[in-house]
Amino acid sequence: MKKYLKYDEWCVIEDGFDPANHQASESIFSIGNGKMGQRANFEEKYTGDSLQGSYIAGVYYPDKTRVGWWKNGYPEYFAKVLNSPNWIGINVNIDGFELDLNTCKIDSFTRTLNMKEGFLQREFGATLNDGKKVLVKTRRFVSMADTENGAIRYSVTPINFSGKISFTPYIDGDIVNEDSNYDEQFWNVLDVQAAEGFAYLESQTKKSDFRCGFAMKYLIKLNEKPQKTNAEVVQLNKWVGNKVELEVKEGETASIEKYVGVTSSLNYTTGELKSKAEELASYACHKGFDQMFEDHRSKWAEKWVHSDIKIKGDVAAQQGIRFNIFHLNQTYTGEDERLNVGPKGFTGEKYGGTTYWDTEAYCVPFFLMTAPSEVTRQLLIYRYKHLPRAIENAAKLGFKDGAALYPMVTANGEECHNEWEITFEEIHRNGAIAFAIHNYIRHTGDKKYLEEYGLEVLVGISRFWSQRITFSEARQKYVMLGVTGPNEYENNINNNWYTNKMATWCLKYTQEALAHVKSAAPARYDELVAKMSFKEEETNRWQDIVDRMHFPYNEELKVFMQQDGFMDKEQVMADDLDPAERPINQHWSWDRILRSNFIKQADTLQGIYVLEEEFSDEEIERNFNFYEPRTVHESSLSPCVHSVMAAKIGRTEKAYEMYLRTSRLDLDDYNAEVHEGLHITSMAGTWMSIVEGFGGKRAYDEKLYLTPTIPNEWEEYAFRITFKGKDLEVRVNAKEVEIISHATLPAELFVYGKPVMVEPKKSITISR
Ligand code: BGC
């Protein structure tokens, strides 16, 4: 664990510069707007260690697969989220010396991520080799309002001298990706152009042929007054910029405002890339930094109204939850159905692909309750659009007749993960994708979604389960063999309880969905039946599987078994592990891990979490007490599920312990890997820990339930949720629960099991 950041309710603050923390900070202080994102790399030259990261949503590189032993069915490539041309660069020269925090003396340094207003700021004092001292202030943001623009304000004040200061704003296309399988460069630079006050660079990803245009304009000011300057145009093969020099007196402030427009072939024809990028840069330059910022800030203010969680009496927890909400909101805004939420968002290259089951299992619950329903709908439509690819993915593995296997990792619908135990076996992802449709409908009431899109996805997935599940003559039961559950510390196991459970749930739900569409929209039903070549007899086998599926169970312990034979393993508790050997995935051989009973992440408990209404409180408690001590939580997706379950069974202290682990996972670098990027998708789990855990929010039978509890460490907490279009604020303290309605219609819900009606714009208070 690394604790070097200051606690603050709205900001993340790094006071003092330690190069050893720089790459972690580059991740933590990242900014984005759903369309593009940027690690907190310095604008000025920095020769120390740094992970450069500038990302454009939807742009990926198909990096040729690298495996030890090729297996038929492996995808040819791994889709990499890739570092794109650097648009933030501004070289700064002070009387002949290049400003570089790696070589000069740093007198003071503060880096701030303002989460309320969505900007990154730095202020530092530096002494150059010749003793000259400067004070530097920078602020940058990628606009939430003008989503193809980034803006930077960078100022330098000489403290003990008068002299020449030059700024060289540039765009650099000569960039590398650390996560490249064959050390290739992923980009070709197609065009560089520059004139006084302007530069443009166009780049193309190799193989996938995404084209991106970057145009920059800038303004130079002295003591806030715009200056006319003569710029030297610098144009290299893959690098383009302008150099501007100013005479600055001691105590005066020279500044540059750099405005960038970024276009991509996802949104423009290749012929338009340059003119549009230039138009965008000019528009921003004309609008000016302050107005651009004001528009950006007000977009953030709107987001915070609906997604903020306030915690009184625990600043570390407050900062933690806001940090998570901030990053989720800047990674995905729901404006483009082709985009998704990558595990590292715009903060690093690791993991590749942009879409995992994380989206449906973790992010959907967050966006469902904190953003307009269209945002989640876009995430669902993303999968609908990928259905043909999911059918192809299944066909590659030998399935037929429209069976769909969604990919474990993808950027375009095609599977791009290539470890057999995950690619071929971790098929539970299909369950989460089907469940997200149900989750969306029960929170929004939008049943029409089934006829429009949902049913086709459900039928494709059910056909897959029906073919993947086989009948065991010996057991006289249906079984699912050779799978990997969410707990990736077990491979090729039989009858993973979670996967079996999700599969049968899905087979049941698809039948309900078919019946619903048939009666609500008979003409559409006929159309879909023809489109899918669906035969109603298909459901006979589905129902038979539902009726006769095998679920491993231990009669003695009265606990669901994660898989067949789980109790044959030596039963050791995580607390008995030598702390020096944890995390076990960094200390043990894979063989040893597979033979152990240690659970990487919620697995059986994941199933209980998802389908909670099927289980009694005693069952939940027994299973929690059995699995929690065996779980090492070596996936960031794990503690949040345990936190929700612990709160459910009244173990608030345990829930709080698990909550802290998820909420400050990146801020305190629990897993010693934050330099590679943040755990964006698990951040939604942190939100779940509060709203579903402590808040006890549930949505059964399309009704809203709350059963709030509060950790001892907190005086009060409040969150806001939207359920079926009704916007409600919930405030909880030790004595009472207050529900404030921001809705225009009466809202009915159940608090501690009792029905409650909140009139529009009114509030009610319930004693705890
Ligand atoms: C987890 C997976 C998850 C992936 C991306 C892995 O460590 O085990 O469940 O999908 O990370 O977040």
JSON list of N, CA, C and O and ligand atoms in Angstrom, two decimals, residues 343 351 356-358 408 426 486 488 600-601 635 637 681, ligand 1:
[
{"chain": "A", "resi": 343, "resn": "PRO", "atom": "N", "xyz": [-11.68, -2.09, -18.71]},
{"chain": "A", "resi": 343, "resn": "PRO", "atom": "CA", "xyz": [-11.24, -2.22, -17.31]},
{"chain": "A", "resi": 343, "resn": "PRO", "atom": "C", "xyz": [-10.26, -1.14, -16.87]},
{"chain": "A", "resi": 343, "resn": "PRO", "atom": "O", "xyz": [-10.18, -0.81, -15.70]},
{"chain": "A", "resi": 351, "resn": "TYR", "atom": "N", "xyz": [-4.56, -4.88, -20.25]},
{"chain": "A", "resi": 351, "resn": "TYR", "atom": "CA", "xyz": [-5.85, -5.55, -20.40]},
{"chain": "A", "resi": 351, "resn": "TYR", "atom": "C", "xyz": [-6.40, -5.55, -21.81]},
{"chain": "A", "resi": 351, "resn": "TYR", "atom": "O", "xyz": [-7.11, -6.44, -22.20]},
{"chain": "A", "resi": 356, "resn": "TYR", "atom": "N", "xyz": [-15.42, -6.19, -21.29]},
{"chain": "A", "resi": 356, "resn": "TYR", "atom": "CA", "xyz": [-15.38, -7.46, -20.56]},
{"chain": "A", "resi": 356, "resn": "TYR", "atom": "C", "xyz": [-16.76, -7.69, -19.96]},
{"chain": "A", "resi": 356, "resn": "TYR", "atom": "O", "xyz": [-17.61, -6.79, -20.01]},
{"chain": "A", "resi": 357, "resn": "TRP", "atom": "N", "xyz": [-16.94, -8.81, -19.29]},
{"chain": "A", "resi": 357, "resn": "TRP", "atom": "CA", "xyz": [-18.22, -9.02, -18.60]},
{"chain": "A", "resi": 357, "resn": "TRP", "atom": "C", "xyz": [-18.40, -8.00, -17.48]},
{"chain": "A", "resi": 357, "resn": "TRP", "atom": "O", "xyz": [-19.49, -7.77, -16.99]},
{"chain": "A", "resi": 358, "resn": "ASP", "atom": "N", "xyz": [-17.31, -7.35, -17.11]},
{"chain": "A", "resi": 358, "resn": "ASP", "atom": "CA", "xyz": [-17.34, -6.31, -16.07]},
{"chain": "A", "resi": 358, "resn": "ASP", "atom": "C", "xyz": [-18.45, -5.29, -16.36]},
{"chain": "A", "resi": 358, "resn": "ASP", "atom": "O", "xyz": [-19.06, -4.76, -15.45]},
{"chain": "A", "resi": 408, "resn": "MET", "atom": "N", "xyz": [-15.05, -12.89, -24.22]},
{"chain": "A", "resi": 408, "resn": "MET", "atom": "CA", "xyz": [-14.60, -12.51, -22.89]},
{"chain": "A", "resi": 408, "resn": "MET", "atom": "C", "xyz": [-13.96, -11.13, -22.95]},
{"chain": "A", "resi": 408, "resn": "MET", "atom": "O", "xyz": [-14.07, -10.34, -22.04]},
{"chain": "A", "resi": 426, "resn": "GLU", "atom": "N", "xyz": [-14.42, -19.55, -19.89]},
{"chain": "A", "resi": 426, "resn": "GLU", "atom": "CA", "xyz": [-15.04, -18.61, -18.95]},
{"chain": "A", "resi": 426, "resn": "GLU", "atom": "C", "xyz": [-16.34, -18.06, -19.56]},
{"chain": "A", "resi": 426, "resn": "GLU", "atom": "O", "xyz": [-16.51, -16.85, -19.78]},
{"chain": "A", "resi": 486, "resn": "PRO", "atom": "N", "xyz": [-16.11, -17.31, -12.43]},
{"chain": "A", "resi": 486, "resn": "PRO", "atom": "CA", "xyz": [-15.48, -16.01, -12.18]},
{"chain": "A", "resi": 486, "resn": "PRO", "atom": "C", "xyz": [-14.16, -16.18, -11.41]},
{"chain": "A", "resi": 486, "resn": "PRO", "atom": "O", "xyz": [-13.22, -15.41, -11.59]},
{"chain": "A", "resi": 488, "resn": "GLU", "atom": "N", "xyz": [-10.97, -17.29, -11.29]},
{"chain": "A", "resi": 488, "resn": "GLU", "atom": "CA", "xyz": [-10.03, -17.81, -12.30]},
{"chain": "A", "resi": 488, "resn": "GLU", "atom": "C", "xyz": [-8.91, -18.65, -11.68]},
{"chain": "A", "resi": 488, "resn": "GLU", "atom": "O", "xyz": [-8.00, -19.09, -12.39]},
{"chain": "A", "resi": 600, "resn": "LYS", "atom": "N", "xyz": [-10.09, -16.55, -6.05]},
{"chain": "A", "resi": 600, "resn": "LYS", "atom": "CA", "xyz": [-9.58, -15.25, -6.49]},
{"chain": "A", "resi": 600, "resn": "LYS", "atom": "C", "xyz": [-10.61, -14.15, -6.27]},
{"chain": "A", "resi": 600, "resn": "LYS", "atom": "O", "xyz": [-10.30, -13.05, -5.84]},
{"chain": "A", "resi": 601, "resn": "GLN", "atom": "N", "xyz": [-11.86, -14.44, -6.63]},
{"chain": "A", "resi": 601, "resn": "GLN", "atom": "CA", "xyz": [-12.88, -13.40, -6.54]},
{"chain": "A", "resi": 601, "resn": "GLN", "atom": "C", "xyz": [-14.24, -14.06, -6.34]},
{"chain": "A", "resi": 601, "resn": "GLN", "atom": "O", "xyz": [-14.39, -15.25, -6.62]},
{"chain": "A", "resi": 635, "resn": "SER", "atom": "N", "xyz": [-8.82, -10.17, -7.30]},
{"chain": "A", "resi": 635, "resn": "SER", "atom": "CA", "xyz": [-9.38, -9.37, -8.41]},
{"chain": "A", "resi": 635, "resn": "SER", "atom": "C", "xyz": [-10.06, -8.19, -7.75]},
{"chain": "A", "resi": 635, "resn": "SER", "atom": "O", "xyz": [-10.72, -8.32, -6.71]},
{"chain": "A", "resi": 637, "resn": "LEU", "atom": "N", "xyz": [-12.60, -6.91, -8.61]},
{"chain": "A", "resi": 637, "resn": "LEU", "atom": "CA", "xyz": [-14.06, -7.03, -8.70]},
{"chain": "A", "resi": 637, "resn": "LEU", "atom": "C", "xyz": [-14.65, -7.78, -7.51]},
{"chain": "A", "resi": 637, "resn": "LEU", "atom": "O", "xyz": [-15.86, -7.94, -7.42]},
{"chain": "A", "resi": 681, "resn": "THR", "atom": "N", "xyz": [-13.58, -0.59, -14.01]},
{"chain": "A", "resi": 681, "resn": "THR", "atom": "CA", "xyz": [-14.86, -1.29, -13.90]},
{"chain": "A", "resi": 681, "resn": "THR", "atom": "C", "xyz": [-15.17, -1.66, -12.45]},
{"chain": "A", "resi": 681, "resn": "THR", "atom": "O", "xyz": [-16.34, -1.65, -12.05]},
{"chain": "B", "resi": 1, "resn": "BGC", "atom": "C1", "xyz": [-10.93, -10.79, -13.44]},
{"chain": "B", "resi": 1, "resn": "BGC", "atom": "C2", "xyz": [-12.04, -10.86, -14.47]},
{"chain": "B", "resi": 1, "resn": "BGC", "atom": "C3", "xyz": [-12.19, -9.49, -15.10]},
{"chain": "B", "resi": 1, "resn": "BGC", "atom": "C4", "xyz": [-10.87, -8.96, -15.63]},
{"chain": "B", "resi": 1, "resn": "BGC", "atom": "C5", "xyz": [-10.98, -7.53, -16.12]},
{"chain": "B", "resi": 1, "resn": "BGC", "atom": "C6", "xyz": [-9.66, -10.29, -14.08]},
{"chain": "B", "resi": 1, "resn": "BGC", "atom": "O1", "xyz": [-8.64, -10.19, -13.13]},
{"chain": "B", "resi": 1, "resn": "BGC", "atom": "O2", "xyz": [-10.68, -12.07, -12.90]},
{"chain": "B", "resi": 1, "resn": "BGC", "atom": "O3", "xyz": [-13.25, -11.24, -13.86]},
{"chain": "B", "resi": 1, "resn": "BGC", "atom": "O4", "xyz": [-13.12, -9.58, -16.14]},
{"chain": "B", "resi": 1, "resn": "BGC", "atom": "O5", "xyz": [-9.91, -8.98, -14.61]},
{"chain": "B", "resi": 1, "resn": "BGC", "atom": "O6", "xyz": [-11.36, -6.67, -15.09]}
]
